[in-house]
GROMACS .gro file of C-alpha atoms in nm:
model
  211
    1MET     CA    1   2.338  -0.790   5.143
    2ALA     CA    2   2.277  -0.451   4.980
    3ARG     CA    3   2.539  -0.529   4.715
    4SER     CA    4   2.372  -0.866   4.639
    5ARG     CA    5   2.030  -0.701   4.607
    6ALA     CA    6   2.169  -0.439   4.365
    7VAL     CA    7   2.320  -0.712   4.146
    8SER     CA    8   1.986  -0.898   4.149
    9GLU     CA    9   1.793  -0.587   4.042
   10TYR     CA   10   2.041  -0.518   3.761
   11THR     CA   11   2.010  -0.875   3.632
   12GLU     CA   12   1.631  -0.855   3.629
   13ALA     CA   13   1.641  -0.530   3.431
   14GLU     CA   14   1.888  -0.686   3.191
   15ASP     CA   15   1.661  -0.985   3.133
   16LYS     CA   16   1.369  -0.754   3.062
   17SER     CA   17   1.577  -0.564   2.806
   18ILE     CA   18   1.677  -0.885   2.631
   19ARG     CA   19   1.316  -1.009   2.625
   20LEU     CA   20   1.206  -0.675   2.480
   21GLY     CA   21   1.476  -0.698   2.215
   22PHE     CA   22   1.376  -1.049   2.110
   23PHE     CA   23   1.010  -0.944   2.104
   24LEU     CA   24   1.091  -0.657   1.865
   25ILE     CA   25   1.300  -0.887   1.647
   26ALA     CA   26   1.015  -1.138   1.623
   27ALA     CA   27   0.759  -0.862   1.560
   28GLY     CA   28   0.971  -0.719   1.278
   29LEU     CA   29   1.018  -1.060   1.114
   30PHE     CA   30   0.649  -1.153   1.141
   31SER     CA   31   0.552  -0.812   1.001
   32LEU     CA   32   0.781  -0.856   0.701
   33VAL     CA   33   0.647  -1.205   0.632
   34GLY     CA   34   0.284  -1.102   0.681
   35LEU     CA   35   0.305  -0.791   0.466
   36GLY     CA   36   0.503  -0.977   0.203
   37CYS     CA   37   0.247  -1.258   0.170
   38CYS     CA   38  -0.075  -1.061   0.214
   39TRP     CA   39   0.000  -0.722   0.061
   40LEU     CA   40   0.345  -0.665  -0.086
   41ARG     CA   41   0.349  -0.960  -0.325
   42PRO     CA   42   0.016  -0.868  -0.494
   43ALA     CA   43   0.131  -0.505  -0.512
   44LEU     CA   44   0.454  -0.601  -0.687
   45GLU     CA   45   0.266  -0.831  -0.924
   46GLU     CA   46   0.044  -0.538  -1.021
   47ARG     CA   47   0.345  -0.316  -1.076
   48GLY     CA   48   0.561  -0.581  -1.242
   49GLY     CA   49   0.658  -0.472  -1.590
   50GLY     CA   50   0.443  -0.159  -1.565
   51SER     CA   51   0.563   0.178  -1.692
   52SER     CA   52   0.438   0.531  -1.744
   53ALA     CA   53   0.348   0.698  -2.071
   54ASN     CA   54   0.160   0.995  -2.213
   55CYS     CA   55  -0.204   0.925  -2.296
   56THR     CA   56  -0.438   1.110  -2.529
   57VAL     CA   57  -0.817   1.067  -2.526
   58LEU     CA   58  -0.958   0.913  -2.842
   59ALA     CA   59  -1.323   0.868  -2.749
   60VAL     CA   60  -1.555   0.906  -2.449
   61ARG     CA   61  -1.882   0.715  -2.453
   62GLN     CA   62  -2.153   0.565  -2.237
   63LEU     CA   63  -2.263   0.210  -2.303
   64GLY     CA   64  -2.626   0.110  -2.283
   65GLU     CA   65  -2.538  -0.149  -2.022
   66ARG     CA   66  -2.579  -0.066  -1.651
   67PHE     CA   67  -2.396  -0.225  -1.361
   68ALA     CA   68  -2.498  -0.286  -1.002
   69CYS     CA   69  -2.331  -0.126  -0.701
   70THR     CA   70  -2.398  -0.155  -0.328
   71PHE     CA   71  -2.483   0.151  -0.120
   72SER     CA   72  -2.498   0.190   0.257
   73CYS     CA   73  -2.752   0.407   0.438
   74GLY     CA   74  -2.672   0.309   0.795
   75ALA     CA   75  -2.535   0.034   1.014
   76ALA     CA   76  -2.803  -0.218   0.912
   77CYS     CA   77  -2.916  -0.056   0.590
   78ARG     CA   78  -2.768  -0.169   0.260
   79GLY     CA   79  -2.910  -0.186  -0.088
   80THR     CA   80  -2.830  -0.215  -0.458
   81ALA     CA   81  -2.838   0.060  -0.717
   82ARG     CA   82  -2.723   0.082  -1.078
   83TYR     CA   83  -2.493   0.310  -1.275
   84PRO     CA   84  -2.420   0.350  -1.648
   85CYS     CA   85  -2.091   0.232  -1.793
   86LEU     CA   86  -1.852   0.505  -1.905
   87GLN     CA   87  -1.564   0.413  -2.133
   88VAL     CA   88  -1.267   0.639  -2.201
   89LEU     CA   89  -1.054   0.513  -2.488
   90VAL     CA   90  -0.700   0.649  -2.506
   91ARG     CA   91  -0.383   0.611  -2.710
   92THR     CA   92  -0.049   0.592  -2.535
   93SER     CA   93   0.283   0.729  -2.652
   94ARG     CA   94   0.425   0.376  -2.644
   95THR     CA   95   0.166   0.204  -2.865
   96SER     CA   96  -0.070   0.306  -3.142
   97ALA     CA   97  -0.351   0.067  -3.046
   98PRO     CA   98  -0.638   0.216  -2.841
   99ALA     CA   99  -0.667   0.113  -2.476
  100LEU     CA  100  -0.937   0.145  -2.209
  101LEU     CA  101  -0.858   0.388  -1.929
  102HIS     CA  102  -0.923   0.294  -1.565
  103GLU     CA  103  -0.896   0.494  -1.243
  104ASP     CA  104  -0.657   0.244  -1.079
  105GLU     CA  105  -0.595  -0.128  -1.033
  106ARG     CA  106  -0.880  -0.166  -0.783
  107GLN     CA  107  -1.132  -0.018  -1.023
  108LEU     CA  108  -0.999  -0.240  -1.301
  109ARG     CA  109  -1.052  -0.550  -1.087
  110THR     CA  110  -1.399  -0.436  -0.976
  111ASN     CA  111  -1.529  -0.359  -1.324
  112PRO     CA  112  -1.285  -0.417  -1.612
  113LYS     CA  113  -1.543  -0.311  -1.870
  114CYS     CA  114  -1.583   0.051  -1.752
  115SER     CA  115  -1.349   0.344  -1.694
  116TYR     CA  116  -1.526   0.493  -1.393
  117ILE     CA  117  -1.730   0.367  -1.098
  118PRO     CA  118  -1.919   0.648  -0.922
  119PRO     CA  119  -1.969   0.658  -0.545
  120CYS     CA  120  -2.273   0.437  -0.511
  121ALA     CA  121  -2.582   0.645  -0.429
  122ARG     CA  122  -2.926   0.514  -0.344
  123ASP     CA  123  -3.082   0.694  -0.639
  124ASP     CA  124  -2.996   0.560  -0.986
  125GLN     CA  125  -3.044   0.909  -1.128
  126GLU     CA  126  -2.773   1.049  -0.900
  127ASN     CA  127  -2.536   0.778  -1.016
  128SER     CA  128  -2.614   0.864  -1.377
  129GLU     CA  129  -2.547   1.233  -1.312
  130ASN     CA  130  -2.209   1.152  -1.156
  131VAL     CA  131  -2.113   0.946  -1.459
  132THR     CA  132  -2.232   1.221  -1.697
  133TYR     CA  133  -2.024   1.477  -1.506
  134LYS     CA  134  -1.718   1.257  -1.543
  135GLN     CA  135  -1.794   1.216  -1.913
  136LYS     CA  136  -1.804   1.593  -1.962
  137TYR     CA  137  -1.479   1.627  -1.771
  138TRP     CA  138  -1.294   1.397  -2.007
  139LYS     CA  139  -1.453   1.552  -2.315
  140GLU     CA  140  -1.434   1.922  -2.229
  141LYS     CA  141  -1.167   1.964  -1.961
  142VAL     CA  142  -0.912   1.711  -2.079
  143GLY     CA  143  -1.001   1.685  -2.447
  144SER     CA  144  -0.691   1.626  -2.655
  145GLN     CA  145  -0.444   1.731  -2.384
  146PRO     CA  146  -0.190   1.458  -2.304
  147PHE     CA  147  -0.172   1.327  -1.946
  148THR     CA  148   0.036   1.070  -1.760
  149CYS     CA  149  -0.097   0.715  -1.747
  150TYR     CA  150   0.039   0.375  -1.648
  151PHE     CA  151   0.021   0.047  -1.833
  152ASN     CA  152   0.156  -0.306  -1.837
  153GLN     CA  153   0.222  -0.413  -2.192
  154HIS     CA  154   0.278  -0.776  -2.096
  155LEU     CA  155  -0.004  -0.841  -1.849
  156ARG     CA  156  -0.276  -0.597  -1.964
  157PRO     CA  157  -0.198  -0.458  -2.310
  158ASP     CA  158  -0.557  -0.332  -2.359
  159ASP     CA  159  -0.586  -0.139  -2.031
  160VAL     CA  160  -0.415   0.167  -1.884
  161MET     CA  161  -0.441   0.322  -1.538
  162LEU     CA  162  -0.479   0.687  -1.446
  163LYS     CA  163  -0.295   0.630  -1.117
  164ARG     CA  164  -0.123   0.351  -0.934
  165THR     CA  165  -0.278   0.209  -0.619
  166HIS     CA  166   0.064   0.109  -0.486
  167ASP     CA  167   0.330   0.373  -0.537
  168GLU     CA  168   0.696   0.370  -0.437
  169THR     CA  169   0.633   0.552  -0.108
  170VAL     CA  170   0.383   0.293   0.014
  171LEU     CA  171   0.615   0.008  -0.083
  172LEU     CA  172   0.903   0.181   0.097
  173HIS     CA  173   0.703   0.211   0.421
  174CYS     CA  174   0.597  -0.151   0.385
  175PHE     CA  175   0.964  -0.249   0.419
  176LEU     CA  176   1.090   0.038   0.634
  177TRP     CA  177   0.896   0.008   0.960
  178PRO     CA  178   0.925  -0.371   1.009
  179LEU     CA  179   1.295  -0.339   0.929
  180VAL     CA  180   1.336  -0.055   1.183
  181THR     CA  181   1.157  -0.266   1.446
  182PHE     CA  182   1.387  -0.560   1.374
  183LEU     CA  183   1.704  -0.346   1.391
  184VAL     CA  184   1.596  -0.178   1.716
  185GLY     CA  185   1.542  -0.521   1.870
  186VAL     CA  186   1.886  -0.637   1.756
  187LEU     CA  187   2.042  -0.317   1.891
  188ILE     CA  188   1.879  -0.362   2.234
  189VAL     CA  189   2.000  -0.722   2.262
  190VAL     CA  190   2.356  -0.638   2.148
  191LEU     CA  191   2.387  -0.336   2.379
  192THR     CA  192   2.251  -0.530   2.676
  193ILE     CA  193   2.495  -0.817   2.620
  194CYS     CA  194   2.785  -0.572   2.575
  195ALA     CA  195   2.690  -0.387   2.894
  196LYS     CA  196   2.676  -0.715   3.086
  197SER     CA  197   3.013  -0.820   2.947
  198LEU     CA  198   3.173  -0.488   3.047
  199ALA     CA  199   3.020  -0.511   3.394
  200VAL     CA  200   3.162  -0.863   3.441
  201ARG     CA  201   3.506  -0.751   3.326
  202ALA     CA  202   3.498  -0.448   3.555
  203GLU     CA  203   3.401  -0.670   3.848
  204ALA     CA  204   3.686  -0.911   3.766
  205ILE     CA  205   3.940  -0.627   3.748
  206LYS     CA  206   3.817  -0.489   4.080
  207LYS     CA  207   3.858  -0.829   4.247
  208LYS     CA  208   4.213  -0.861   4.113
  209LYS     CA  209   4.304  -0.525   4.268
  210TYR     CA  210   4.187  -0.638   4.614
  211LEU     CA  211   4.370  -0.969   4.594
   0.00000   0.00000   0.00000
């Protein structure tokens, strides 16, 4: 009776291990599919064909046009303010035509006409001061010094980015952790099945000895 109970407990633990393994396998596959459809594919589309270059500032100017932004002053407090449009025109080492500089891909999608979107403050004057500070930075601090920029000659020949939103490290982690989860699940299932197979063989050999 004790021997039968021990075998029953071992089988229950084995079943739990196999269920855990299949759960991790499914979680890894669903994570890969979800990240691929919702995040990784747009990231690769943004990076597709893109390359780095050296940029040099040609002109820094503020347009007369102002754009709206949304500020938050609490859980139920939101409002709209305005900021001036700053444009930083640069020339890359790959092309001679001027291009408009942007902070990153998100800023380009939010406002493709401007180079900088300040943190939205409630006061329009504060927004203007932030833009003016950024304008002085590009004129006085950077000036004619070359800096690294990123561009996509095929998709956006008239725009360059100061930094990439999706770098290689983020893309690596996007693949790495779901893949690790999947492999751990496979390993648990394989080891559990192998352990069961060895236990059955050992039991068969033991019975042969007593026969």
